[in-house]
């Protein structure tokens, strides 16, 4: 199923032939720079199964992203239910991960904008959050470009105290503010 399309992207259900690229992407140290570690093929398989389950159970999730011109899987963009212990959870998080070759082309911003529109106008979300390690400036830039506003810093409870990734930033947008923008 295709959930949404932009000028250059197709956000769709996952296909079996996406997995090899997905797994390679999760093993790439540059792609995973702001995550605790790279993922093994088995961990990628488990992650993909969790994505599939969330899509089926919630009717939304992390959509496979295909670049239309090449008909090529480039990563994922979409929503996830964040449930770890924090003062803003449980919540709907918007997130993305693209293979290195897709960086710097505006794909994350383009796909995330489409997801926000879908989330607020079709899925009926009231709030959407996004968070990342404080040192992850590229993702923070996408958050700002899609209209999310900085809310607070927080310590991610699933990361060790000594981790340089533990200090996180939280961004947010609500339905009213999104619709007020007229997008």
PDB file of C-alpha atoms in Angstrom:
ATOM      1  CA  UNK A   1       0.000   0.000   0.000  1.00  0.00           C
ATOM      2  CA  UNK A   2       1.172   3.529  -0.789  1.00  0.00           C
ATOM      3  CA  UNK A   3       0.355   5.871   2.111  1.00  0.00           C
ATOM      4  CA  UNK A   4       1.502   9.103   0.517  1.00  0.00           C
ATOM      5  CA  UNK A   5       3.546  10.498  -2.344  1.00  0.00           C
ATOM      6  CA  UNK A   6       5.518  13.669  -2.757  1.00  0.00           C
ATOM      7  CA  UNK A   7       7.096  15.090  -5.865  1.00  0.00           C
ATOM      8  CA  UNK A   8      10.105  12.770  -5.482  1.00  0.00           C
ATOM      9  CA  UNK A   9       9.154  10.157  -2.893  1.00  0.00           C
ATOM     10  CA  UNK A  10       6.739   7.320  -2.334  1.00  0.00           C
ATOM     11  CA  UNK A  11       6.015   6.345   1.299  1.00  0.00           C
ATOM     12  CA  UNK A  12       4.697   2.810   1.262  1.00  0.00           C
ATOM     13  CA  UNK A  13       4.467  -0.576   2.913  1.00  0.00           C
ATOM     14  CA  UNK A  14       7.680  -2.503   3.236  1.00  0.00           C
ATOM     15  CA  UNK A  15       8.607  -5.023   0.547  1.00  0.00           C
ATOM     16  CA  UNK A  16      10.803  -8.062   0.901  1.00  0.00           C
ATOM     17  CA  UNK A  17      13.537  -6.628  -1.351  1.00  0.00           C
ATOM     18  CA  UNK A  18      13.875  -3.552   0.963  1.00  0.00           C
ATOM     19  CA  UNK A  19      15.476  -5.617   3.689  1.00  0.00           C
ATOM     20  CA  UNK A  20      19.000  -5.980   2.247  1.00  0.00           C
ATOM     21  CA  UNK A  21      19.396  -2.205   1.883  1.00  0.00           C
ATOM     22  CA  UNK A  22      17.727  -1.630   5.271  1.00  0.00           C
ATOM     23  CA  UNK A  23      20.157  -4.033   6.929  1.00  0.00           C
ATOM     24  CA  UNK A  24      23.200  -2.477   5.196  1.00  0.00           C
ATOM     25  CA  UNK A  25      22.004   0.980   6.227  1.00  0.00           C
ATOM     26  CA  UNK A  26      21.774  -0.117   9.884  1.00  0.00           C
ATOM     27  CA  UNK A  27      25.321  -1.534   9.726  1.00  0.00           C
ATOM     28  CA  UNK A  28      26.760   1.725   8.354  1.00  0.00           C
ATOM     29  CA  UNK A  29      28.684   3.558  11.083  1.00  0.00           C
ATOM     30  CA  UNK A  30      27.986   6.975   9.554  1.00  0.00           C
ATOM     31  CA  UNK A  31      24.234   6.356   9.293  1.00  0.00           C
ATOM     32  CA  UNK A  32      24.180   5.105  12.896  1.00  0.00           C
ATOM     33  CA  UNK A  33      26.511   7.789  14.285  1.00  0.00           C
ATOM     34  CA  UNK A  34      23.865   9.178  16.664  1.00  0.00           C
ATOM     35  CA  UNK A  35      22.620   5.792  17.848  1.00  0.00           C
ATOM     36  CA  UNK A  36      24.227   3.626  20.544  1.00  0.00           C
ATOM     37  CA  UNK A  37      25.536   1.105  18.002  1.00  0.00           C
ATOM     38  CA  UNK A  38      25.175  -0.306  14.530  1.00  0.00           C
ATOM     39  CA  UNK A  39      22.735  -3.178  14.108  1.00  0.00           C
ATOM     40  CA  UNK A  40      23.533  -6.723  13.057  1.00  0.00           C
ATOM     41  CA  UNK A  41      21.461  -8.331  10.306  1.00  0.00           C
ATOM     42  CA  UNK A  42      19.492 -10.204  12.995  1.00  0.00           C
ATOM     43  CA  UNK A  43      18.825  -6.965  14.935  1.00  0.00           C
ATOM     44  CA  UNK A  44      17.700  -5.280  11.710  1.00  0.00           C
ATOM     45  CA  UNK A  45      15.333  -8.161  11.068  1.00  0.00           C
ATOM     46  CA  UNK A  46      13.872  -7.813  14.566  1.00  0.00           C
ATOM     47  CA  UNK A  47      13.552  -4.042  14.118  1.00  0.00           C
ATOM     48  CA  UNK A  48      11.819  -4.526  10.774  1.00  0.00           C
ATOM     49  CA  UNK A  49       9.402  -7.012  12.331  1.00  0.00           C
ATOM     50  CA  UNK A  50       8.597  -4.466  15.058  1.00  0.00           C
ATOM     51  CA  UNK A  51       7.975  -1.821  12.368  1.00  0.00           C
ATOM     52  CA  UNK A  52       5.633  -4.205  10.513  1.00  0.00           C
ATOM     53  CA  UNK A  53       3.758  -5.008  13.732  1.00  0.00           C
ATOM     54  CA  UNK A  54       3.278  -1.334  14.591  1.00  0.00           C
ATOM     55  CA  UNK A  55       1.994  -0.578  11.074  1.00  0.00           C
ATOM     56  CA  UNK A  56      -0.571  -3.385  11.377  1.00  0.00           C
ATOM     57  CA  UNK A  57      -1.642  -2.665  14.954  1.00  0.00           C
ATOM     58  CA  UNK A  58      -1.695   1.148  14.874  1.00  0.00           C
ATOM     59  CA  UNK A  59      -2.453   1.916  11.238  1.00  0.00           C
ATOM     60  CA  UNK A  60       0.672   4.075  11.121  1.00  0.00           C
ATOM     61  CA  UNK A  61       4.378   3.562  11.540  1.00  0.00           C
ATOM     62  CA  UNK A  62       7.747   3.940   9.919  1.00  0.00           C
ATOM     63  CA  UNK A  63       6.991   3.831   6.191  1.00  0.00           C
ATOM     64  CA  UNK A  64       9.433   2.506   3.632  1.00  0.00           C
ATOM     65  CA  UNK A  65      10.619   5.398   1.455  1.00  0.00           C
ATOM     66  CA  UNK A  66      11.243   4.927  -2.227  1.00  0.00           C
ATOM     67  CA  UNK A  67      12.816   7.519  -4.464  1.00  0.00           C
ATOM     68  CA  UNK A  68      10.439   7.668  -7.452  1.00  0.00           C
ATOM     69  CA  UNK A  69      12.936   8.470 -10.188  1.00  0.00           C
ATOM     70  CA  UNK A  70      15.030   5.374  -9.478  1.00  0.00           C
ATOM     71  CA  UNK A  71      12.238   3.258  -7.917  1.00  0.00           C
ATOM     72  CA  UNK A  72      14.747   2.586  -5.160  1.00  0.00           C
ATOM     73  CA  UNK A  73      14.312   2.050  -1.417  1.00  0.00           C
ATOM     74  CA  UNK A  74      16.278   4.736   0.443  1.00  0.00           C
ATOM     75  CA  UNK A  75      15.201   4.294   4.081  1.00  0.00           C
ATOM     76  CA  UNK A  76      12.236   5.072   6.276  1.00  0.00           C
ATOM     77  CA  UNK A  77      10.243   8.084   7.435  1.00  0.00           C
ATOM     78  CA  UNK A  78       7.178   8.011   9.595  1.00  0.00           C
ATOM     79  CA  UNK A  79       5.698   7.620  13.026  1.00  0.00           C
ATOM     80  CA  UNK A  80       6.397   5.540  16.098  1.00  0.00           C
ATOM     81  CA  UNK A  81       4.696   5.268  19.480  1.00  0.00           C
ATOM     82  CA  UNK A  82       7.343   6.261  22.016  1.00  0.00           C
ATOM     83  CA  UNK A  83       6.638   4.664  25.381  1.00  0.00           C
ATOM     84  CA  UNK A  84       9.862   4.951  27.391  1.00  0.00           C
ATOM     85  CA  UNK A  85       9.595   6.746  30.734  1.00  0.00           C
ATOM     86  CA  UNK A  86       9.548  10.549  30.254  1.00  0.00           C
ATOM     87  CA  UNK A  87       7.276  13.475  31.073  1.00  0.00           C
ATOM     88  CA  UNK A  88       6.027  13.644  27.453  1.00  0.00           C
ATOM     89  CA  UNK A  89       5.410   9.921  26.840  1.00  0.00           C
ATOM     90  CA  UNK A  90       3.542   8.029  25.647  1.00  0.00           C
ATOM     91  CA  UNK A  91       3.556  10.074  22.455  1.00  0.00           C
ATOM     92  CA  UNK A  92       3.650   9.865  18.683  1.00  0.00           C
ATOM     93  CA  UNK A  93       7.172  10.466  17.407  1.00  0.00           C
ATOM     94  CA  UNK A  94       8.107  11.385  13.853  1.00  0.00           C
ATOM     95  CA  UNK A  95      11.451  10.048  12.707  1.00  0.00           C
ATOM     96  CA  UNK A  96      13.577   9.124   9.717  1.00  0.00           C
ATOM     97  CA  UNK A  97      16.645   7.170   8.700  1.00  0.00           C
ATOM     98  CA  UNK A  98      18.007   7.300   5.177  1.00  0.00           C
ATOM     99  CA  UNK A  99      20.950   5.594   3.553  1.00  0.00           C
ATOM    100  CA  UNK A 100      24.010   7.782   3.080  1.00  0.00           C
ATOM    101  CA  UNK A 101      23.571   8.118  -0.669  1.00  0.00           C
ATOM    102  CA  UNK A 102      20.219   9.853  -0.053  1.00  0.00           C
ATOM    103  CA  UNK A 103      21.599  12.500   2.310  1.00  0.00           C
ATOM    104  CA  UNK A 104      21.778  16.189   1.418  1.00  0.00           C
ATOM    105  CA  UNK A 105      18.950  16.072  -1.109  1.00  0.00           C
ATOM    106  CA  UNK A 106      16.086  17.236   1.104  1.00  0.00           C
ATOM    107  CA  UNK A 107      14.422  13.813   1.152  1.00  0.00           C
ATOM    108  CA  UNK A 108      14.060  13.660   4.957  1.00  0.00           C
ATOM    109  CA  UNK A 109      12.413  17.088   5.034  1.00  0.00           C
ATOM    110  CA  UNK A 110      10.166  16.349   2.057  1.00  0.00           C
ATOM    111  CA  UNK A 111       9.017  13.007   3.440  1.00  0.00           C
ATOM    112  CA  UNK A 112       8.581  14.281   6.993  1.00  0.00           C
ATOM    113  CA  UNK A 113       6.448  17.205   5.766  1.00  0.00           C
ATOM    114  CA  UNK A 114       4.196  14.727   3.946  1.00  0.00           C
ATOM    115  CA  UNK A 115       3.989  12.601   7.092  1.00  0.00           C
ATOM    116  CA  UNK A 116       2.997  15.568   9.245  1.00  0.00           C
ATOM    117  CA  UNK A 117       0.228  16.436   6.799  1.00  0.00           C
ATOM    118  CA  UNK A 118      -0.962  12.821   6.782  1.00  0.00           C
ATOM    119  CA  UNK A 119      -0.714  12.549  10.564  1.00  0.00           C
ATOM    120  CA  UNK A 120      -2.744  15.659  11.300  1.00  0.00           C
ATOM    121  CA  UNK A 121      -5.280  15.545   8.454  1.00  0.00           C
ATOM    122  CA  UNK A 122      -5.830  11.811   7.915  1.00  0.00           C
ATOM    123  CA  UNK A 123      -4.778  10.070  11.130  1.00  0.00           C
ATOM    124  CA  UNK A 124      -6.115  12.835  13.381  1.00  0.00           C
ATOM    125  CA  UNK A 125      -3.061  13.255  15.603  1.00  0.00           C
ATOM    126  CA  UNK A 126      -3.265  16.052  18.175  1.00  0.00           C
ATOM    127  CA  UNK A 127       0.493  16.224  18.836  1.00  0.00           C
ATOM    128  CA  UNK A 128       3.665  15.008  17.151  1.00  0.00           C
ATOM    129  CA  UNK A 129       7.062  14.936  18.838  1.00  0.00           C
ATOM    130  CA  UNK A 130      10.574  14.309  17.636  1.00  0.00           C
ATOM    131  CA  UNK A 131      13.733  13.847  19.648  1.00  0.00           C
ATOM    132  CA  UNK A 132      17.367  13.065  19.100  1.00  0.00           C
ATOM    133  CA  UNK A 133      20.735  13.299  20.782  1.00  0.00           C
ATOM    134  CA  UNK A 134      21.722  16.921  21.387  1.00  0.00           C
ATOM    135  CA  UNK A 135      24.793  16.421  19.198  1.00  0.00           C
ATOM    136  CA  UNK A 136      22.697  15.287  16.199  1.00  0.00           C
ATOM    137  CA  UNK A 137      22.441  18.629  14.418  1.00  0.00           C
ATOM    138  CA  UNK A 138      21.366  17.210  11.021  1.00  0.00           C
ATOM    139  CA  UNK A 139      18.164  15.729  12.500  1.00  0.00           C
ATOM    140  CA  UNK A 140      17.516  18.868  14.529  1.00  0.00           C
ATOM    141  CA  UNK A 141      17.751  20.872  11.308  1.00  0.00           C
ATOM    142  CA  UNK A 142      15.072  18.669   9.723  1.00  0.00           C
ATOM    143  CA  UNK A 143      12.871  19.119  12.801  1.00  0.00           C
ATOM    144  CA  UNK A 144      13.138  22.894  12.463  1.00  0.00           C
ATOM    145  CA  UNK A 145      12.534  22.839   8.698  1.00  0.00           C
ATOM    146  CA  UNK A 146       9.291  20.899   9.110  1.00  0.00           C
ATOM    147  CA  UNK A 147       8.006  23.389  11.690  1.00  0.00           C
ATOM    148  CA  UNK A 148       8.599  21.615  14.983  1.00  0.00           C
ATOM    149  CA  UNK A 149       9.622  23.801  17.903  1.00  0.00           C
ATOM    150  CA  UNK A 150      12.200  23.063  20.567  1.00  0.00           C
ATOM    151  CA  UNK A 151      10.543  22.178  23.878  1.00  0.00           C
ATOM    152  CA  UNK A 152      13.219  20.930  26.245  1.00  0.00           C
ATOM    153  CA  UNK A 153      16.349  18.975  26.922  1.00  0.00           C
ATOM    154  CA  UNK A 154      16.030  15.584  28.583  1.00  0.00           C
ATOM    155  CA  UNK A 155      18.164  12.632  29.565  1.00  0.00           C
ATOM    156  CA  UNK A 156      17.149   9.578  27.531  1.00  0.00           C
ATOM    157  CA  UNK A 157      16.420   6.904  30.139  1.00  0.00           C
ATOM    158  CA  UNK A 158      17.427   4.008  27.867  1.00  0.00           C
ATOM    159  CA  UNK A 159      20.990   5.266  27.433  1.00  0.00           C
ATOM    160  CA  UNK A 160      23.810   4.859  29.965  1.00  0.00           C
ATOM    161  CA  UNK A 161      24.626   7.875  32.132  1.00  0.00           C
ATOM    162  CA  UNK A 162      28.098   8.163  30.593  1.00  0.00           C
ATOM    163  CA  UNK A 163      26.879   8.046  26.975  1.00  0.00           C
ATOM    164  CA  UNK A 164      27.523  11.181  24.896  1.00  0.00           C
ATOM    165  CA  UNK A 165      24.106  10.457  23.314  1.00  0.00           C
ATOM    166  CA  UNK A 166      22.163  10.531  26.593  1.00  0.00           C
ATOM    167  CA  UNK A 167      21.415  14.270  26.513  1.00  0.00           C
ATOM    168  CA  UNK A 168      18.528  14.677  24.082  1.00  0.00           C
ATOM    169  CA  UNK A 169      16.489  17.515  22.620  1.00  0.00           C
ATOM    170  CA  UNK A 170      12.711  17.339  22.315  1.00  0.00           C
ATOM    171  CA  UNK A 171      10.790  19.094  19.526  1.00  0.00           C
ATOM    172  CA  UNK A 172       7.002  19.284  19.139  1.00  0.00           C
ATOM    173  CA  UNK A 173       4.116  20.550  17.040  1.00  0.00           C
ATOM    174  CA  UNK A 174       0.403  20.314  17.751  1.00  0.00           C
ATOM    175  CA  UNK A 175      -2.475  19.991  15.335  1.00  0.00           C
ATOM    176  CA  UNK A 176      -3.705  23.562  15.852  1.00  0.00           C
ATOM    177  CA  UNK A 177      -0.304  25.109  15.109  1.00  0.00           C
ATOM    178  CA  UNK A 178       0.215  22.823  12.109  1.00  0.00           C
ATOM    179  CA  UNK A 179      -3.166  23.673  10.579  1.00  0.00           C
ATOM    180  CA  UNK A 180      -2.641  27.382  11.307  1.00  0.00           C
ATOM    181  CA  UNK A 181       0.413  27.269   9.020  1.00  0.00           C
ATOM    182  CA  UNK A 182      -1.935  26.436   6.143  1.00  0.00           C
ATOM    183  CA  UNK A 183       0.064  23.526   4.759  1.00  0.00           C
TER     184      UNK A 183
END
